[in-house]
Amino acid sequence: MNFKKLGYILGGLFLTLLPSSAAMTFPNINIGLQTANTPQDFTNGLQILIWLTILTLAPSILIMTTCFVRLVVVLALTRQALGAGNLPPNQVLTSLALILTFFIMAPTFNDINEQALQPYMNNQITQQVALDRGIQPIRKFMFKQTHEKELALFVRMGKIEKPKTQEDVPTYILLPAFILSELKTAFTIGFVVYLPFLVIDIVVSSVLVSMGMMFLPPSMIALPFKLIMFVMVDGWYLIVKSLVDSFVR
């Protein structure tokens, strides 16, 4: 799937997150300033404004509905556990998380493209049908990663009737539950990654104290040992493999 198709998918994804009653038509944009003399003119102008907002929110849409949150949090915790300052830089971690997001979400994006985008572009289905089909792969992915505890929390706070099936769960309930579940999973993985580095810090600190070298920063001595261990076990390979395998497919 090329980036042009991905752009169409991200653009339409915002609409699929809205309630079905909020669906709207895709506007035909003509540049010009004219007085809105009819309700239709006003509606078209409002649709253009909404679509400009969608373009602005596209990165947030990608973060909210995909695996990006878990990836970037775990990678950031790994860097902090290493204690190497700003290495790797934020741009590198974010880029790696984004590339892994495209890799993990490729089957989902392909389903949206095949089931909703291409039939709509070929005038085989209506816009509303395309939106209904397009949201299903995203909801399926989010349901697999969402914990029942978090989902029940937002169902209770939303004061809606207890859903009997997944189809009964509104997207605006599923979305915050998914994000909260991703944060919980990310910090759980981050804790496991942190443990071996914490052991090295404790051992180095104990050795320095026993030798009476209390004024020597333990982080300065521990950093080389952390790097050696991380390189010897092929740390980035293990972390990326664990992250990809952590997603239920």
Short mmCIF file of C-alpha atoms in Angstrom, two decimals:
data_model
loop_
_atom_site.label_atom_id
_atom_site.label_comp_id
_atom_site.label_asym_id
_atom_site.label_seq_id
_atom_site.Cartn_x
_atom_site.Cartn_y
_atom_site.Cartn_z
CA MET A 1 0.00 0.00 0.00
CA ASN A 2 1.48 3.35 -1.02
CA PHE A 3 1.43 6.59 0.96
CA LYS A 4 -1.29 8.12 -1.26
CA LYS A 5 -3.71 5.38 -0.23
CA LEU A 6 -2.61 5.79 3.39
CA GLY A 7 -3.41 9.48 3.18
CA TYR A 8 -6.94 8.71 1.99
CA ILE A 9 -7.36 6.22 4.81
CA LEU A 10 -6.21 8.67 7.50
CA GLY A 11 -8.43 11.36 6.06
CA GLY A 12 -11.51 9.17 6.18
CA LEU A 13 -10.61 7.64 9.53
CA PHE A 14 -11.64 10.80 11.38
CA LEU A 15 -15.17 10.49 10.03
CA THR A 16 -15.41 6.87 11.04
CA LEU A 17 -14.67 7.85 14.64
CA LEU A 18 -17.71 10.10 14.69
CA PRO A 19 -21.19 8.77 15.50
CA SER A 20 -23.04 7.61 12.40
CA SER A 21 -25.47 10.51 12.72
CA ALA A 22 -22.56 12.94 12.27
CA ALA A 23 -21.53 11.57 8.86
CA MET A 24 -21.21 14.15 6.12
CA THR A 25 -20.45 14.29 2.44
CA PHE A 26 -17.03 15.01 0.97
CA PRO A 27 -16.96 18.64 -0.23
CA ASN A 28 -15.79 19.80 -3.64
CA ILE A 29 -13.36 22.61 -2.82
CA ASN A 30 -13.27 25.69 -5.05
CA ILE A 31 -11.02 28.56 -3.97
CA GLY A 32 -12.90 31.85 -3.79
CA LEU A 33 -14.71 34.26 -1.48
CA GLN A 34 -18.44 34.58 -2.01
CA THR A 35 -21.38 35.41 0.18
CA ALA A 36 -23.26 32.38 1.52
CA ASN A 37 -26.73 33.16 0.23
CA THR A 38 -28.27 29.75 0.81
CA PRO A 39 -28.09 27.12 3.56
CA GLN A 40 -26.31 24.81 1.08
CA ASP A 41 -23.54 27.37 0.56
CA PHE A 42 -23.10 27.67 4.31
CA THR A 43 -23.00 23.87 4.69
CA ASN A 44 -20.32 23.54 1.99
CA GLY A 45 -18.17 26.17 3.70
CA LEU A 46 -18.57 24.40 7.01
CA GLN A 47 -17.50 21.10 5.46
CA ILE A 48 -14.36 22.71 4.04
CA LEU A 49 -13.52 24.04 7.51
CA ILE A 50 -14.03 20.59 9.02
CA TRP A 51 -11.79 18.95 6.42
CA LEU A 52 -9.03 21.47 7.09
CA THR A 53 -9.35 20.54 10.76
CA ILE A 54 -9.10 16.86 9.84
CA LEU A 55 -5.81 17.48 8.02
CA THR A 56 -4.49 19.23 11.12
CA LEU A 57 -5.55 16.37 13.39
CA ALA A 58 -4.24 13.58 11.14
CA PRO A 59 -1.14 12.92 13.32
CA SER A 60 -3.34 12.72 16.41
CA ILE A 61 -5.67 10.30 14.63
CA LEU A 62 -2.69 8.09 13.81
CA ILE A 63 -1.59 8.16 17.46
CA MET A 64 -5.03 7.58 18.98
CA THR A 65 -6.14 4.60 16.92
CA THR A 66 -2.91 2.69 16.28
CA CYS A 67 -0.08 1.04 18.19
CA PHE A 68 2.09 4.17 18.18
CA VAL A 69 1.52 5.02 21.86
CA ARG A 70 2.81 1.69 23.15
CA LEU A 71 5.83 1.75 20.87
CA VAL A 72 7.01 5.26 21.63
CA VAL A 73 6.53 4.89 25.41
CA VAL A 74 8.52 1.64 25.60
CA LEU A 75 11.31 3.02 23.41
CA ALA A 76 11.50 6.17 25.56
CA LEU A 77 11.66 4.09 28.77
CA THR A 78 14.41 1.97 27.23
CA ARG A 79 16.48 5.06 26.49
CA GLN A 80 15.93 6.32 30.03
CA ALA A 81 16.94 2.95 31.50
CA LEU A 82 20.17 3.03 29.50
CA GLY A 83 20.99 6.42 31.01
CA ALA A 84 22.63 7.60 27.79
CA GLY A 85 21.07 11.05 27.94
CA ASN A 86 19.39 12.03 24.68
CA LEU A 87 20.81 9.11 22.72
CA PRO A 88 19.08 7.95 20.60
CA PRO A 89 17.55 11.38 19.84
CA ASN A 90 13.81 11.95 20.02
CA GLN A 91 13.60 12.12 16.23
CA VAL A 92 15.13 8.67 15.91
CA LEU A 93 12.82 7.09 18.50
CA THR A 94 9.74 8.74 17.00
CA SER A 95 10.72 7.70 13.49
CA LEU A 96 11.34 4.11 14.60
CA ALA A 97 7.99 4.03 16.39
CA LEU A 98 6.26 5.44 13.30
CA ILE A 99 7.86 2.91 10.95
CA LEU A 100 6.96 0.04 13.29
CA THR A 101 3.42 1.43 13.46
CA PHE A 102 3.07 1.22 9.68
CA PHE A 103 4.49 -2.32 9.79
CA ILE A 104 2.14 -3.54 12.52
CA MET A 105 -0.92 -1.74 11.18
CA ALA A 106 -0.33 -2.74 7.53
CA PRO A 107 -2.89 -5.61 7.60
CA THR A 108 -5.49 -3.27 9.13
CA PHE A 109 -4.81 -0.51 6.61
CA ASN A 110 -4.97 -3.03 3.78
CA ASP A 111 -8.37 -4.24 5.00
CA ILE A 112 -9.65 -0.65 5.05
CA ASN A 113 -8.29 -0.08 1.57
CA GLU A 114 -9.79 -3.26 0.12
CA GLN A 115 -13.14 -3.22 1.92
CA ALA A 116 -13.95 0.49 2.00
CA LEU A 117 -11.62 2.82 0.12
CA GLN A 118 -11.27 1.06 -3.23
CA PRO A 119 -14.98 0.19 -3.60
CA TYR A 120 -15.88 3.79 -2.77
CA MET A 121 -13.31 5.23 -5.21
CA ASN A 122 -14.75 2.93 -7.90
CA ASN A 123 -18.31 4.11 -7.14
CA GLN A 124 -19.34 0.63 -6.05
CA ILE A 125 -20.62 1.68 -2.62
CA THR A 126 -21.95 4.85 -1.03
CA GLN A 127 -19.99 7.08 1.30
CA GLN A 128 -21.90 5.93 4.38
CA VAL A 129 -21.26 2.27 3.56
CA ALA A 130 -17.56 3.06 3.04
CA LEU A 131 -17.38 4.74 6.45
CA ASP A 132 -19.16 1.84 8.13
CA ARG A 133 -16.81 -0.66 6.51
CA GLY A 134 -13.71 1.44 7.14
CA ILE A 135 -14.19 1.65 10.88
CA GLN A 136 -14.57 -2.11 11.36
CA PRO A 137 -10.86 -3.11 10.90
CA ILE A 138 -9.79 -0.30 13.26
CA ARG A 139 -12.36 -1.33 15.88
CA LYS A 140 -11.29 -4.96 15.53
CA PHE A 141 -7.66 -4.01 16.17
CA MET A 142 -8.54 -1.81 19.15
CA PHE A 143 -10.77 -4.46 20.73
CA LYS A 144 -7.94 -7.01 20.62
CA GLN A 145 -5.62 -4.64 22.54
CA THR A 146 -8.20 -3.23 24.97
CA HIS A 147 -8.55 -4.71 28.45
CA GLU A 148 -12.02 -5.46 29.76
CA LYS A 149 -11.37 -3.47 32.95
CA GLU A 150 -10.67 -0.24 31.07
CA LEU A 151 -13.60 -0.83 28.71
CA ALA A 152 -15.96 -1.39 31.64
CA LEU A 153 -14.69 1.81 33.26
CA PHE A 154 -15.67 4.02 30.33
CA VAL A 155 -18.96 2.17 29.82
CA ARG A 156 -19.80 2.95 33.43
CA MET A 157 -18.63 6.58 33.24
CA GLY A 158 -20.46 7.04 29.92
CA LYS A 159 -23.65 5.91 31.66
CA ILE A 160 -24.70 3.71 28.77
CA GLU A 161 -26.41 0.35 28.86
CA LYS A 162 -24.05 -2.57 29.35
CA PRO A 163 -23.12 -3.79 25.84
CA LYS A 164 -23.92 -7.40 25.02
CA THR A 165 -21.58 -7.65 22.01
CA GLN A 166 -18.64 -5.69 20.64
CA GLU A 167 -20.92 -4.13 18.03
CA ASP A 168 -22.89 -2.52 20.86
CA VAL A 169 -19.83 -0.63 22.14
CA PRO A 170 -19.72 2.92 20.69
CA THR A 171 -16.43 4.05 19.20
CA TYR A 172 -16.23 7.03 21.55
CA ILE A 173 -16.24 4.54 24.44
CA LEU A 174 -13.76 2.15 22.83
CA LEU A 175 -11.21 4.83 21.94
CA PRO A 176 -10.30 6.10 25.47
CA ALA A 177 -10.37 2.52 26.79
CA PHE A 178 -7.93 1.52 24.06
CA ILE A 179 -5.54 4.39 24.83
CA LEU A 180 -5.62 3.66 28.56
CA SER A 181 -4.96 -0.03 27.91
CA GLU A 182 -2.04 0.84 25.64
CA LEU A 183 -0.48 3.02 28.33
CA LYS A 184 -0.89 0.27 30.91
CA THR A 185 0.69 -2.33 28.63
CA ALA A 186 3.51 0.03 27.65
CA PHE A 187 4.50 0.74 31.25
CA THR A 188 4.32 -2.98 32.08
CA ILE A 189 6.75 -3.78 29.26
CA GLY A 190 8.89 -0.79 30.23
CA PHE A 191 9.16 -2.07 33.80
CA VAL A 192 10.45 -5.45 32.57
CA VAL A 193 12.98 -3.69 30.33
CA TYR A 194 14.10 -1.48 33.22
CA LEU A 195 14.88 -4.33 35.64
CA PRO A 196 18.28 -5.52 34.30
CA PHE A 197 19.55 -1.95 34.06
CA LEU A 198 18.36 -1.30 37.61
CA VAL A 199 20.33 -4.34 38.82
CA ILE A 200 23.49 -2.97 37.21
CA ASP A 201 22.95 0.42 38.90
CA ILE A 202 22.49 -1.22 42.31
CA VAL A 203 25.58 -3.43 41.92
CA VAL A 204 27.77 -0.52 40.78
CA SER A 205 26.54 1.71 43.60
CA SER A 206 27.17 -1.01 46.19
CA VAL A 207 30.69 -1.61 44.90
CA LEU A 208 31.55 2.09 44.93
CA VAL A 209 30.22 2.52 48.48
CA SER A 210 32.14 -0.52 49.72
CA MET A 211 35.33 0.91 48.17
CA GLY A 212 34.74 4.27 49.80
CA MET A 213 34.33 6.05 46.47
CA MET A 214 31.09 7.75 47.47
CA PHE A 215 31.80 10.95 45.52
CA LEU A 216 32.16 9.18 42.17
CA PRO A 217 28.83 9.28 40.26
CA PRO A 218 27.58 5.69 39.91
CA SER A 219 25.90 6.52 36.58
CA MET A 220 29.30 7.32 35.06
CA ILE A 221 30.61 3.84 35.91
CA ALA A 222 27.36 1.97 35.21
CA LEU A 223 26.81 3.40 31.71
CA PRO A 224 29.60 1.41 29.98
CA PHE A 225 28.40 -1.84 31.59
CA LYS A 226 24.83 -1.11 30.48
CA LEU A 227 25.95 -0.44 26.93
CA ILE A 228 28.10 -3.59 26.82
CA MET A 229 25.24 -5.73 28.12
CA PHE A 230 22.76 -4.10 25.72
CA VAL A 231 25.02 -4.68 22.73
CA MET A 232 25.92 -8.26 23.71
CA VAL A 233 22.27 -9.35 24.00
CA ASP A 234 21.33 -7.39 20.84
CA GLY A 235 18.97 -5.22 22.84
CA TRP A 236 17.23 -3.32 20.04
CA TYR A 237 16.46 -6.57 18.25
CA LEU A 238 14.91 -8.08 21.39
CA ILE A 239 12.90 -4.97 22.22
CA VAL A 240 11.50 -4.51 18.72
CA LYS A 241 10.69 -8.22 18.46
CA SER A 242 8.95 -8.17 21.85
CA LEU A 243 6.96 -5.07 20.95
CA VAL A 244 5.74 -6.49 17.65
CA ASP A 245 4.89 -9.83 19.27
CA SER A 246 2.99 -8.07 22.08
CA PHE A 247 0.18 -7.07 19.73
CA VAL A 248 -2.64 -9.58 19.51
CA ARG A 249 -3.44 -10.27 15.85
#
